[in-house]
Amino acid sequence: MSFRATVLTLYPEMFPAALGLSLAGRALEAGTWSLEAVQIRDFATDRHRSVDDTPAGGGAGMVMRADVLARAIDAASPEGDLRPRLLMSPRGRPLTQERVRELAAGPGAVILCGRFEGVDQRIIDARQLEEISIGDYILSGGEVAAHVLLDAIVRLLPGVMGNEASGEEESFENGLLEHPHYTRPQEFEGLPIPEVLTSGNHAKIAKWRRAEAEKLTAERRPDLMAKKPAQPVTK
Ligand code: SAH
């Protein structure tokens, strides 16, 4: 059973774009996941095919209409569709690797991309959209945020990453930022590779990496340290 993504957008030409290349692109070709970009405008009913209108109460910008969005969502995700309905939104819960993992383990996702000032609140309430933010800054639309979300999900789908272990040791997976990496040449601009890494002593290497990861996390992301699981995750 492959992961099925449906993206509702005013710019379907923005897909698959980066998701059609490299790891995600190969997985798309292999059928590990599928991607359908739906043009929201196709669900407008008036002569001008309008999808937005001025904000009730006044103010700048335009708001995406609940009735148009409802038709688009209901067509893309009819009753019985078990996929979560997501709305990319700066007001949403910040995306975490944990939520990415949960989504990757599921049947897929229906992702609504906002534009303008955002969407009418009633569509969020009536279709129980889960709002997801990719960070505390404002994008011009949800499409790039949907790319971020899907890229993070797809690399976790079975068989997508060649080396499964690399997923488990990565930043956030064990509550820590990852340790630093080195590769050849042995010396670069007078800087050698830390000796322990070329020692061949795997226990020592694991210990060093763990210590480096903890140091880095304490310095840069003490907030992660606070919620770190107690048991060490070393291999
Ligand atoms: N007026 C809104 C911002 C609208 S930006 C506010 O102040 O909250 C237009 C659209 O871009 C949003 O509807 C959303 O779909 C998308 N977007 C912008 N920033 C985002 C972020 N940080 N994470 C996820 N989606 C975002």
Short mmCIF file of C-alpha atoms and ligand atoms in Angstrom, two decimals:
data_model
loop_
_atom_site.label_atom_id
_atom_site.label_comp_id
_atom_site.label_asym_id
_atom_site.label_seq_id
_atom_site.Cartn_x
_atom_site.Cartn_y
_atom_site.Cartn_z
CA MET A 1 0.00 0.00 0.00
CA SER A 2 1.60 3.23 -1.07
CA PHE A 3 1.38 6.66 0.53
CA ARG A 4 -1.14 8.81 -1.28
CA ALA A 5 -0.75 12.60 -1.25
CA THR A 6 -3.38 14.96 -2.61
CA VAL A 7 -2.49 18.63 -2.63
CA LEU A 8 -5.17 21.28 -3.07
CA THR A 9 -3.66 24.42 -4.51
CA LEU A 10 -4.16 27.40 -6.79
CA TYR A 11 -0.81 26.50 -8.37
CA PRO A 12 -0.81 22.81 -9.31
CA GLU A 13 2.10 23.55 -11.68
CA MET A 14 4.23 23.94 -8.54
CA PHE A 15 4.11 20.13 -8.15
CA PRO A 16 5.96 17.83 -8.15
CA ALA A 17 8.90 20.23 -8.80
CA ALA A 18 11.63 19.30 -6.31
CA LEU A 19 9.60 16.27 -5.23
CA GLY A 20 10.01 14.84 -8.74
CA LEU A 21 13.80 14.59 -8.41
CA SER A 22 16.36 12.64 -6.40
CA LEU A 23 15.12 10.45 -3.55
CA ALA A 24 11.48 11.60 -3.60
CA GLY A 25 11.35 11.57 -7.40
CA ARG A 26 12.66 8.04 -7.67
CA ALA A 27 10.17 6.89 -5.04
CA LEU A 28 7.40 8.62 -6.96
CA GLU A 29 8.41 6.80 -10.14
CA ALA A 30 8.68 3.52 -8.27
CA GLY A 31 5.12 3.97 -6.94
CA THR A 32 6.18 4.10 -3.30
CA TRP A 33 4.02 7.19 -3.08
CA SER A 34 1.69 9.09 -5.37
CA LEU A 35 1.03 12.79 -5.74
CA GLU A 36 -2.04 14.46 -7.14
CA ALA A 37 -2.22 18.25 -7.37
CA VAL A 38 -5.79 19.52 -7.54
CA GLN A 39 -6.66 22.98 -8.87
CA ILE A 40 -8.93 24.61 -6.30
CA ARG A 41 -10.23 27.03 -8.92
CA ASP A 42 -11.94 24.13 -10.70
CA PHE A 43 -14.42 24.11 -7.80
CA ALA A 44 -15.45 27.74 -8.15
CA THR A 45 -18.95 28.15 -9.51
CA ASP A 46 -19.32 31.81 -10.42
CA ARG A 47 -18.60 33.35 -13.78
CA HIS A 48 -15.22 34.69 -12.67
CA ARG A 49 -14.20 31.42 -11.05
CA SER A 50 -13.36 33.33 -7.88
CA VAL A 51 -11.84 31.48 -4.96
CA ASP A 52 -11.37 34.40 -2.58
CA ASP A 53 -13.19 37.44 -1.29
CA THR A 54 -12.61 40.44 0.96
CA PRO A 55 -12.28 39.80 4.71
CA ALA A 56 -15.40 40.18 6.81
CA GLY A 57 -14.82 43.02 9.23
CA GLY A 58 -12.48 44.76 6.82
CA GLY A 59 -8.72 44.84 6.53
CA ALA A 60 -6.06 44.09 3.97
CA GLY A 61 -5.88 41.17 1.58
CA MET A 62 -8.26 38.45 0.55
CA VAL A 63 -9.58 35.31 2.21
CA MET A 64 -10.12 31.94 0.53
CA ARG A 65 -13.80 31.03 0.44
CA ALA A 66 -15.10 28.17 2.59
CA ASP A 67 -17.69 27.00 0.04
CA VAL A 68 -15.17 26.61 -2.78
CA LEU A 69 -12.67 24.89 -0.50
CA ALA A 70 -15.36 22.54 0.83
CA ARG A 71 -16.17 21.33 -2.67
CA ALA A 72 -12.48 20.82 -3.44
CA ILE A 73 -11.85 18.95 -0.19
CA ASP A 74 -14.97 16.78 -0.50
CA ALA A 75 -14.08 15.81 -4.07
CA ALA A 76 -10.48 15.00 -3.16
CA SER A 77 -11.33 13.28 0.09
CA PRO A 78 -14.80 11.71 0.01
CA GLU A 79 -16.36 10.06 3.04
CA GLY A 80 -14.41 6.94 4.01
CA ASP A 81 -11.06 8.42 2.99
CA LEU A 82 -8.93 7.73 6.05
CA ARG A 83 -6.19 10.19 5.19
CA PRO A 84 -5.72 13.13 7.57
CA ARG A 85 -6.72 16.52 6.17
CA LEU A 86 -3.99 19.06 6.73
CA LEU A 87 -3.81 22.81 6.26
CA MET A 88 -0.42 24.42 5.89
CA SER A 89 -0.64 27.43 8.22
CA PRO A 90 1.71 29.61 10.25
CA ARG A 91 -0.80 29.32 13.08
CA GLY A 92 -0.53 25.55 13.13
CA ARG A 93 1.35 23.25 15.44
CA PRO A 94 5.05 23.41 14.50
CA LEU A 95 6.01 20.37 12.43
CA THR A 96 8.19 17.84 14.24
CA GLN A 97 10.00 14.69 13.15
CA GLU A 98 7.61 12.82 15.41
CA ARG A 99 4.55 14.03 13.49
CA VAL A 100 6.36 13.35 10.20
CA ARG A 101 6.92 9.75 11.31
CA GLU A 102 3.27 9.31 12.25
CA LEU A 103 2.12 10.67 8.91
CA ALA A 104 4.61 8.48 7.02
CA ALA A 105 3.16 5.42 8.76
CA GLY A 106 -0.35 6.31 7.60
CA PRO A 107 -2.24 5.99 4.30
CA GLY A 108 -1.33 9.46 3.00
CA ALA A 109 -2.47 13.04 3.40
CA VAL A 110 -4.79 15.60 1.89
CA ILE A 111 -2.96 18.90 2.06
CA LEU A 112 -4.60 22.28 1.60
CA CYS A 113 -2.30 25.14 0.60
CA GLY A 114 -3.42 28.62 1.63
CA ARG A 115 -2.81 31.82 -0.31
CA PHE A 116 -3.58 35.49 0.33
CA GLU A 117 -4.44 36.11 4.02
CA GLY A 118 -5.42 32.49 4.49
CA VAL A 119 -8.69 30.55 4.56
CA ASP A 120 -12.13 31.19 6.04
CA GLN A 121 -12.12 29.78 9.59
CA ARG A 122 -15.31 27.83 8.92
CA ILE A 123 -13.59 25.44 6.51
CA ILE A 124 -11.02 24.60 9.20
CA ASP A 125 -13.80 23.90 11.70
CA ALA A 126 -16.24 22.17 9.36
CA ARG A 127 -13.69 19.80 7.77
CA GLN A 128 -11.58 19.44 10.91
CA LEU A 129 -8.36 20.49 9.25
CA GLU A 130 -5.16 19.94 11.19
CA GLU A 131 -3.09 23.10 10.89
CA ILE A 132 0.63 22.49 10.45
CA SER A 133 3.30 25.18 10.50
CA ILE A 134 6.82 24.72 9.19
CA GLY A 135 8.23 27.55 11.28
CA ASP A 136 7.74 31.01 12.73
CA TYR A 137 7.88 33.03 9.53
CA ILE A 138 5.38 33.85 6.80
CA LEU A 139 5.52 32.31 3.33
CA SER A 140 3.52 33.67 0.42
CA GLY A 141 1.62 30.40 0.12
CA GLY A 142 1.30 26.89 1.48
CA GLU A 143 2.84 25.15 -1.53
CA VAL A 144 6.46 25.41 -0.42
CA ALA A 145 5.42 24.35 3.07
CA ALA A 146 3.68 21.30 1.55
CA HIS A 147 6.91 20.47 -0.27
CA VAL A 148 8.76 20.56 3.04
CA LEU A 149 6.19 18.32 4.70
CA LEU A 150 6.08 15.79 1.85
CA ASP A 151 9.86 15.68 1.46
CA ALA A 152 10.22 14.88 5.15
CA ILE A 153 7.55 12.17 4.93
CA VAL A 154 8.64 10.50 1.71
CA ARG A 155 12.22 9.88 2.78
CA LEU A 156 10.84 7.79 5.66
CA LEU A 157 8.65 5.56 3.49
CA PRO A 158 9.83 1.94 3.35
CA GLY A 159 12.64 1.41 0.87
CA VAL A 160 13.18 5.09 0.05
CA MET A 161 16.36 5.61 2.02
CA GLY A 162 19.06 3.15 1.06
CA ASN A 163 20.62 3.00 4.48
CA GLU A 164 17.86 2.59 7.08
CA ALA A 165 20.23 3.22 9.98
CA SER A 166 20.94 6.73 8.79
CA GLY A 167 17.33 7.61 9.56
CA GLU A 168 17.54 6.48 13.16
CA GLU A 169 20.68 8.36 14.10
CA GLU A 170 19.65 11.62 12.55
CA SER A 171 18.97 14.90 14.29
CA PHE A 172 15.72 14.85 16.34
CA GLU A 173 15.25 11.09 16.10
CA ASN A 174 16.70 10.53 19.56
CA GLY A 175 16.06 13.96 21.00
CA LEU A 176 19.50 15.20 20.00
CA LEU A 177 21.08 17.07 17.13
CA GLU A 178 23.40 14.86 15.15
CA HIS A 179 27.13 14.61 15.80
CA PRO A 180 29.50 16.23 13.26
CA HIS A 181 30.56 14.32 10.14
CA TYR A 182 33.94 13.97 8.47
CA THR A 183 35.20 12.28 5.32
CA ARG A 184 38.35 12.21 3.21
CA PRO A 185 40.73 13.90 2.72
CA GLN A 186 42.41 13.05 5.99
CA GLU A 187 43.66 16.63 6.22
CA PHE A 188 41.82 19.70 4.94
CA GLU A 189 43.49 23.15 5.18
CA GLY A 190 45.59 21.90 8.05
CA LEU A 191 42.58 20.42 9.87
CA PRO A 192 42.74 16.68 10.53
CA ILE A 193 39.81 14.31 11.02
CA PRO A 194 39.39 13.75 14.81
CA GLU A 195 41.65 10.86 15.68
CA VAL A 196 39.00 8.77 17.39
CA LEU A 197 37.08 8.42 14.10
CA THR A 198 40.01 6.72 12.39
CA SER A 199 40.84 4.53 15.40
CA GLY A 200 38.60 1.66 14.32
CA ASN A 201 37.36 1.39 17.91
CA HIS A 202 33.60 1.34 17.43
CA ALA A 203 32.68 1.62 21.09
CA LYS A 204 34.91 4.66 21.46
CA ILE A 205 33.52 6.20 18.28
CA ALA A 206 29.93 5.73 19.47
CA LYS A 207 30.80 7.32 22.80
CA TRP A 208 32.52 10.27 21.13
CA ARG A 209 29.59 10.84 18.78
CA ARG A 210 27.12 10.71 21.63
CA ALA A 211 29.15 13.23 23.63
CA GLU A 212 29.47 15.56 20.63
CA ALA A 213 25.73 15.30 19.95
CA GLU A 214 24.94 16.15 23.56
CA LYS A 215 27.35 19.09 23.58
CA LEU A 216 25.93 20.50 20.36
CA THR A 217 22.34 20.07 21.51
CA ALA A 218 23.01 21.69 24.88
CA GLU A 219 24.65 24.66 23.14
CA ARG A 220 22.20 25.18 20.31
CA ARG A 221 18.93 23.61 21.34
CA PRO A 222 18.59 23.33 25.10
CA ASP A 223 14.83 23.01 24.48
CA LEU A 224 15.45 19.60 22.87
CA MET A 225 17.65 18.50 25.76
CA ALA A 226 14.75 19.13 28.12
CA LYS A 227 12.50 16.60 26.42
CA LYS A 228 15.18 14.07 25.52
CA PRO A 229 14.38 10.41 26.33
CA ALA A 230 16.39 9.06 29.25
CA GLN A 231 17.88 5.96 27.63
CA PRO A 232 20.94 6.38 25.42
CA VAL A 233 20.41 5.56 21.75
CA THR A 234 23.80 4.40 20.52
CA LYS A 235 24.81 1.77 18.06
N1 SAH B 1 -2.26 36.09 7.24
C1 SAH B 1 -1.70 34.83 7.64
C2 SAH B 1 -0.55 34.42 6.73
C3 SAH B 1 -0.97 34.04 5.33
S1 SAH B 1 0.35 33.49 4.35
C4 SAH B 1 -1.24 34.94 9.08
O1 SAH B 1 -0.81 36.03 9.50
O2 SAH B 1 -1.25 33.93 9.80
C5 SAH B 1 -0.47 32.61 3.08
C6 SAH B 1 -0.48 31.10 3.20
O3 SAH B 1 0.85 30.61 3.19
C7 SAH B 1 -1.10 30.52 4.46
O4 SAH B 1 -2.47 30.40 4.34
C8 SAH B 1 -0.42 29.18 4.56
O5 SAH B 1 -1.07 28.21 3.77
C9 SAH B 1 0.96 29.44 3.96
N2 SAH B 1 2.00 29.65 4.97
C10 SAH B 1 2.62 30.82 5.25
N3 SAH B 1 3.53 30.67 6.22
C11 SAH B 1 3.50 29.37 6.59
C12 SAH B 1 4.21 28.60 7.56
N4 SAH B 1 5.13 29.15 8.34
N5 SAH B 1 3.92 27.28 7.65
C13 SAH B 1 2.98 26.72 6.86
N6 SAH B 1 2.29 27.40 5.93
C14 SAH B 1 2.53 28.71 5.79
#
